[in-house]
Structure formats: C-alpha cells, structure tokens
Coordinates of C-alpha atoms in Angstrom, one line a residue:
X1 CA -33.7 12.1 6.0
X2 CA -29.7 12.9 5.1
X3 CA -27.9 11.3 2.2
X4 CA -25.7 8.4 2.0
X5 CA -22.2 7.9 1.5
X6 CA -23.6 5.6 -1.8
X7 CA -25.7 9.2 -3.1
X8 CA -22.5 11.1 -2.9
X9 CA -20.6 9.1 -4.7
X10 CA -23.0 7.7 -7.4
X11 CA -23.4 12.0 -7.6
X12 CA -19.8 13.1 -8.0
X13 CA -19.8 9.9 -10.9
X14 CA -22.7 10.9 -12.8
X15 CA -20.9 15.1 -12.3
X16 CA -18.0 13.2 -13.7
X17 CA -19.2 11.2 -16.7
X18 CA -22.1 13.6 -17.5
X19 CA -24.7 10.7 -18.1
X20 CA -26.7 8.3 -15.9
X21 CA -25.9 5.5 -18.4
X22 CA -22.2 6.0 -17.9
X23 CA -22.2 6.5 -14.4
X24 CA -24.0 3.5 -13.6
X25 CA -21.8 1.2 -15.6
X26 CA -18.5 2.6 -14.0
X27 CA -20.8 2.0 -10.5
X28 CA -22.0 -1.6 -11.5
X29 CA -25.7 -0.2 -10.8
X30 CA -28.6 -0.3 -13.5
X31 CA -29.3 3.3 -15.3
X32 CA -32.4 3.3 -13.2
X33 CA -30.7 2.6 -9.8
X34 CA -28.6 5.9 -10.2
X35 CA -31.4 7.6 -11.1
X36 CA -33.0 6.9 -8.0
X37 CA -30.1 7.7 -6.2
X38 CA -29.8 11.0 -7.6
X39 CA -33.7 11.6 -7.4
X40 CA -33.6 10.8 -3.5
X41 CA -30.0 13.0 -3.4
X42 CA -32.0 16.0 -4.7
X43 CA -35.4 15.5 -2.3
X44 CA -32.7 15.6 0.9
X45 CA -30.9 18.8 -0.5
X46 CA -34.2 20.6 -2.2
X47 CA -33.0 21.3 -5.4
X48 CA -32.4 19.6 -8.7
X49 CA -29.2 18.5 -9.1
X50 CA -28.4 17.6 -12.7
X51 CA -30.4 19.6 -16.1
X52 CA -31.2 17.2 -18.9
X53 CA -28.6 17.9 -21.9
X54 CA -29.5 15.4 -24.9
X55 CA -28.8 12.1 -23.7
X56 CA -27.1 13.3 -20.9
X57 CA -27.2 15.2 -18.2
X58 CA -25.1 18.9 -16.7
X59 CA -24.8 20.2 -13.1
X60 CA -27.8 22.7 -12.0
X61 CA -26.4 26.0 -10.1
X62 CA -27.4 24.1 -6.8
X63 CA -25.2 20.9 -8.1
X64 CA -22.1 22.9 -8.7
X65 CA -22.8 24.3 -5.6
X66 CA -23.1 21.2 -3.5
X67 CA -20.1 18.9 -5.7
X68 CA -17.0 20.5 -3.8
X69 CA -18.5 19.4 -0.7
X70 CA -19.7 16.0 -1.8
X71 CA -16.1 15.6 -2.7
X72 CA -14.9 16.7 0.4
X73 CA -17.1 14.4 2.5
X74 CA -16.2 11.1 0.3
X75 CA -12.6 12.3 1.3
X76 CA -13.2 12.8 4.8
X77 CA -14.6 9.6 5.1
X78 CA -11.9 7.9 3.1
X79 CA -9.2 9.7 5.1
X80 CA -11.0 8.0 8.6
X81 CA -11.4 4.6 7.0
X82 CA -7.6 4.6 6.6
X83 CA -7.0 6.2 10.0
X84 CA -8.7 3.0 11.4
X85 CA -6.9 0.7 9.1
X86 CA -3.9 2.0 10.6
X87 CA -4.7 2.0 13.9
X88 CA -5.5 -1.3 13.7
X89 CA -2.2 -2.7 11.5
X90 CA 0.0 -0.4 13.3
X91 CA 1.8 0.2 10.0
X92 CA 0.4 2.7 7.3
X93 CA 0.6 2.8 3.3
X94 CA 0.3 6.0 1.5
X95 CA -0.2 6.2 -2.0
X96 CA 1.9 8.6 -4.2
X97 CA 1.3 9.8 -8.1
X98 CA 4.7 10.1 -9.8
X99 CA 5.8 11.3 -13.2
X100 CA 8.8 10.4 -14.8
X101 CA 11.5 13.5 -13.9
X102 CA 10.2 13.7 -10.1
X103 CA 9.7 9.8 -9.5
X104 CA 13.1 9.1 -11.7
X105 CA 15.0 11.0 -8.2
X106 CA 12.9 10.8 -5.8
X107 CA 11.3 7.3 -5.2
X108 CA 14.1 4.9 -4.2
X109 CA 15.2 7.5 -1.3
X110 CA 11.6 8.6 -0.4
X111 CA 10.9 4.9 -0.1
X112 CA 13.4 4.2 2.1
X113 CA 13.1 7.3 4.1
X114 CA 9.9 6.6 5.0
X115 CA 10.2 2.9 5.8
X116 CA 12.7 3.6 8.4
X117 CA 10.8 6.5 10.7
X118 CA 8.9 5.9 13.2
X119 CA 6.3 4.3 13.2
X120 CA 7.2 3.1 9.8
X121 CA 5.2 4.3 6.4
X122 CA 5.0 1.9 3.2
X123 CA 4.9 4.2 -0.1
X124 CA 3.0 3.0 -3.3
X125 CA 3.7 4.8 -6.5
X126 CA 1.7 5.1 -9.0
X127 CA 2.1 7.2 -12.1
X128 CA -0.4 10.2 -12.4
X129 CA -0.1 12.8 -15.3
X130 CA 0.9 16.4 -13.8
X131 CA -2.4 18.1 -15.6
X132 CA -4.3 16.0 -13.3
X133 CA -2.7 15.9 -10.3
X134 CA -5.1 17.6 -8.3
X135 CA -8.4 15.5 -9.6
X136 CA -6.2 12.0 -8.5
X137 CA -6.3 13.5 -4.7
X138 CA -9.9 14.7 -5.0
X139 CA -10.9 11.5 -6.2
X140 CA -8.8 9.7 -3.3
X141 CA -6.6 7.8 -6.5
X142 CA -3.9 9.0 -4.6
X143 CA -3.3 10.3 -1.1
X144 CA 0.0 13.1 -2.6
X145 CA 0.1 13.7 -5.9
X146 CA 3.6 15.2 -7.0
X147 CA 3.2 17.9 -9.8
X148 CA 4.5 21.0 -11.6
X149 CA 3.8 24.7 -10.6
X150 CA 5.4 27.2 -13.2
X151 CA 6.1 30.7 -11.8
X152 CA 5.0 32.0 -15.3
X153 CA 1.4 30.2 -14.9
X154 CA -0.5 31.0 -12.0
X155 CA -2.5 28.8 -10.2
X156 CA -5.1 28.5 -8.0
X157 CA -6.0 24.9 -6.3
X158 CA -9.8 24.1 -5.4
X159 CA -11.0 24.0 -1.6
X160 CA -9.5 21.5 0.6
X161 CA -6.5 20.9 -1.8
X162 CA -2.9 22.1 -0.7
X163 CA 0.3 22.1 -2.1
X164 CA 3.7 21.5 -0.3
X165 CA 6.4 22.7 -2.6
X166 CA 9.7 20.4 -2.6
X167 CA 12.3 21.2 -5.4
X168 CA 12.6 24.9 -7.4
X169 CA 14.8 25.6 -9.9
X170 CA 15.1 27.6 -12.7
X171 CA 14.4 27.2 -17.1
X172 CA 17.3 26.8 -19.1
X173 CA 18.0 27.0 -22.7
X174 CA 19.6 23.7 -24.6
X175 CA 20.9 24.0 -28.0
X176 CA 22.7 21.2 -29.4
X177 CA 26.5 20.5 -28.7
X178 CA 27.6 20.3 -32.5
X179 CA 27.6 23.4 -34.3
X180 CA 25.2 24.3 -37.0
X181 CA 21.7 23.3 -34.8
X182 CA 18.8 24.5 -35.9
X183 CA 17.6 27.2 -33.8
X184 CA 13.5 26.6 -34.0
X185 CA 12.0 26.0 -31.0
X186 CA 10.9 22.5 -29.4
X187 CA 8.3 22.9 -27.2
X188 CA 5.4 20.9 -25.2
X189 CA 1.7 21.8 -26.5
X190 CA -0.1 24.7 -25.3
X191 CA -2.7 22.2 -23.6
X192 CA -0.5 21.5 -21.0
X193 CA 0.5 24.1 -18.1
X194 CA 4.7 23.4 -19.6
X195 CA 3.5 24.5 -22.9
X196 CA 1.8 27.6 -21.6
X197 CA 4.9 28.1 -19.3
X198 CA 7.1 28.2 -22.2
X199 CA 5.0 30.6 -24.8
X200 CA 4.7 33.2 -21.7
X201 CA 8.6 32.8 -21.2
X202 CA 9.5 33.5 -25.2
X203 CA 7.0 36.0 -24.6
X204 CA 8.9 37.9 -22.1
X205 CA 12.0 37.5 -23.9
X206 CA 10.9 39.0 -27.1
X207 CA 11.4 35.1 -29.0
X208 CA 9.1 34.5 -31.7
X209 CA 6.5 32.3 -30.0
X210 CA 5.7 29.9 -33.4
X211 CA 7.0 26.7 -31.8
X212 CA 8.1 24.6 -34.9
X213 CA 8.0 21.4 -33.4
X214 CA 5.5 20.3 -30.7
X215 CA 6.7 17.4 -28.3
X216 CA 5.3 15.9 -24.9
X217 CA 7.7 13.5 -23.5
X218 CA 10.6 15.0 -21.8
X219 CA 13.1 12.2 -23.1
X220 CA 12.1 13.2 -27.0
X221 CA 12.8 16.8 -26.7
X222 CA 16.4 16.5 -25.2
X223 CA 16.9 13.8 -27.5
X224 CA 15.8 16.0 -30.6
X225 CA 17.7 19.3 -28.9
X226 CA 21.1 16.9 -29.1
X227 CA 20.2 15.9 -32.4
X228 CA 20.4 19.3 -33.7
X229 CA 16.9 20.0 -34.4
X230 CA 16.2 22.7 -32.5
X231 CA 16.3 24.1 -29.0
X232 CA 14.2 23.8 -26.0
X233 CA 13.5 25.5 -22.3
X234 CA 14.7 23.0 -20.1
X235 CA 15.2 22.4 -16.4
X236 CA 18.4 21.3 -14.5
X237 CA 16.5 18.2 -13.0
X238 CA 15.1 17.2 -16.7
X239 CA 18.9 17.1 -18.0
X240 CA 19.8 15.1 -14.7
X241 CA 17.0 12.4 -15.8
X242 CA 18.1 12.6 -19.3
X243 CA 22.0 13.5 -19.8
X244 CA 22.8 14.4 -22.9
X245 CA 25.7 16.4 -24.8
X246 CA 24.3 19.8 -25.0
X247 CA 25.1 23.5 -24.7
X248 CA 23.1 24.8 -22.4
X249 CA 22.6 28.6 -21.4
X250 CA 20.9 31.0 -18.7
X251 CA 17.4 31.8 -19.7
X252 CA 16.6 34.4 -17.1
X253 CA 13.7 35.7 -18.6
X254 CA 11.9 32.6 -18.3
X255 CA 10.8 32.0 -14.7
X256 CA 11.5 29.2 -12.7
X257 CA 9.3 26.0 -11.9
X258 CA 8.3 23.9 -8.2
X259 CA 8.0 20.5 -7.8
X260 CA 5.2 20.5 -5.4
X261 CA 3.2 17.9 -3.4
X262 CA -0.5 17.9 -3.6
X263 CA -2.9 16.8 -1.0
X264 CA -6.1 17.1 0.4
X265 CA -6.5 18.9 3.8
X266 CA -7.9 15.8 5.9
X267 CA -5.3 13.7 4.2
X268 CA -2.6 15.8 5.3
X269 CA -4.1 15.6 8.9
X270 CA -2.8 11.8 8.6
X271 CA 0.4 11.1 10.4
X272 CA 1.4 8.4 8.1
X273 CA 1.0 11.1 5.0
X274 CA 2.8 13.6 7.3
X275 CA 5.6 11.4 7.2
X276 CA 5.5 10.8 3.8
X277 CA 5.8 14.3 2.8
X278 CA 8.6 14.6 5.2
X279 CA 10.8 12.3 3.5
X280 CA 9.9 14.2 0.1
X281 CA 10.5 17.3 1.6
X282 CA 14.1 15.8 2.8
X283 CA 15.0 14.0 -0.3
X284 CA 14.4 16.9 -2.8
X285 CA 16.2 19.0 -0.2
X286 CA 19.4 17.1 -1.1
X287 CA 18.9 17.4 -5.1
X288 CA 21.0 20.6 -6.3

C-alpha cells in the first residue's frame, strides 16, 4: 500500500492547524474522516505521526521527519498539474506575492515584460506578507514570492526553497527636513526580520537600541520621520515609494538589504516561472 495525494495533504493541514477538528473543517471532511486519513498515513509509513496534546494534536519525531517531504510531493505534483495545463493552453499564468515597496515598482513593468516573451506568461499578484514568504510557496499560494533578505539577519531557507536575489541596496538614516526633530528612534517591531535588522544595525553603531516608537507600515514611519517625530533606517526604494521632504544621511554601519524572489525548486524547473523571474530580474535591474 502507498499513500495518497488526499493523506498528504489532509497531513501537512492537520501539521498546520495542530488539531483534527480544525483540519477537517478547513478540508470540508468530518473530524473522523481525517482521522482515518491520518491513521491509514501512519500504517503505510510505520510510525505514528501526530502525539495527542490536550485537544489537539503535535508532530511525532517520525512526523517532522516525513512533513518536508510531504510538502515537497504536494508541490511536485502541483508543479506537473500546471505543466499540463500549459501544455495544453499554450499560454501560462504564474502567481506572484507582492508587498507594497517591491509591487509599488515592479508590477506594471514585470507585467508587461512577461506578456510580451515568448511564449507569452500572464502574471497574477497577489499580496503576501514578507515574514511569510517562504510558507505561501511551500504551500503552492504562490508560485514566487518576492521578500526581504537583510545582510544583518541571516537566513537560512528550508529544502527545496530558493531565492533569486533582484534589487540590493543599502539602509539610510531619515531625520526630518525642519529643524528641531526629535531624534528617538522609529522602528518596525522586533517580530519581524526589519525590526531585528534595525536593533542589530544601532547595535553596530553604538545607538541606544530602546526604539521609542514602534511602527509596521512603511508609509507611517516616513510620514512620522517628516513630521518630526523621530528618525528611522530607511531604504532608497522605501523613499521612492513614499517621497517625502526629509534629510537623509549615510548609515554605513547598518548593512544593506535584497529584494529577493522565492521559489520552490520544481516550480523554478517551469518555463513559464523561468520567465517570470526573468522579467523581475530585468525590471529591478533598471531601478537605481
């Protein structure tokens, strides 16, 4: 006996949700169908898959063992599905997660970069959060994911996940235009990889790391920086997105960051994402 395509993926949902119950209601199965699924999973691999935790459930050693490469076959098979849709519409749609600096410069060219090779490649954008980048191509949400490396913030992709890197440039300090700004810090949280990016540069540059005023979006914090209420580590392609009167100075203790494309291995064997990456690759070439 092997398992089925169904197992797998009822397995990397109940890994997901940690519970039966809420893996069968994202599935549309009954809390007893799943666990079925999952008993017959476990019989073909030998070994118990999921440990009782209260009402749920956590991956055994042999079910973190085995996830990756559930994963991995759900996306092979997802990337040959495509292959044959293609083959058969002789035209190919890839699907790309954005966020706001990188899609704000990018999309419009990319889009028509793409429509014009040979044969031609319809984009779909869709926005996807840069922390969770790499689970939206796992999960086949998208096929490229663009996100944010920081040279400051090592990191180290899963197996069968790449990344293509497109646009580097360097931090930058803003402080506001008008004299007498307040020189606290503005800074994203410490949850997210720009947050840690931006303690380890005031690190390095012997700044007092209490950050006095915590922001997320990208548009707030240069809006605040302008304002006078503080100043911020900054990119050159954030200020493009959002213009604003500011001074803005060399921080070249602070490291740099990449815009990069992420992918999975078989997706990337796809001609159609191939193409797509290549118009990326070409547009954020042309960005200075």
């Amino acid at each position: 006996m092997s398992w089925t395509l169904t197992q797998l993926e009822t397995f990397c949902a109940v890994a997901d949700a940690g519970s039966m119950h809420a893996a069968s209601v994202e599935r549309g199965y009954t809390p007893g169908a799943v666990s079925q699924q999952m008993a017959a999973l476990a019989r073909t691999v030998g070994a118990e898959l999921f440990i009782r935790d209260g009402r749920g459930v956590v991956l055994s050693d042999a079910g973190r063992g085995f996830l990756p490469y559930a994963r991995r076959l759900l996306q092979e098979d997802a990337a040959a599905r495509r292959a044959l849709a293609e083959l058969h519409s002789g035209r190919a749609t890839v699907r790309v997660g954005i966020f706001e600096t990188a899609g704000s410069v990018a999309c419009r060219p990319a889009l028509r970069r793409a429509a014009a090779a040979q044969p031609p490649v319809d984009l779909v954008f869709e926005e996807v959060d840069v922390e969770h980048g790499v689970d939206a191509v796992r999960s086949g949400v998208v096929d490229i994911a663009l996100s944010v490396h920081y040279e400051l913030v090592p990191v180290q992709l899963p197996p069968g996940v790449v990344a293509v890197e497109l646009h580097a440039e360097p931090f930058v300090e803003a402080r506001s235009a008008e004299p007498g700004g307040a020189s606290t810090w503005i800074a994203p949280p410490t949850s997210e990889s720009f947050g840690l990016a931006v303690k380890a540069a005031l690190g390095r540059a012997g700044e007092d790391q209490d950050v006095a005023h915590v922001v997320t979006d990208t548009a707030l914090m240069v809006a605040l920086v302008e304002a006078g209420v503080g100043r911020a580590l900054v990119n050159p392609l954030m200020l493009r997105v959002h213009p604003r009167e500011l001074d803005v100075r060399p921080a070249p203790q602070s490291g740099s960051r990449s815009i990069v494309a992420l992918t999975t291995e078989a997706q990337g064997r796809r001609a159609s994402v191939q193409t797509a990456l290549g118009a990326l690759e070409d547009v954020f070439a042309e960005i200075h």
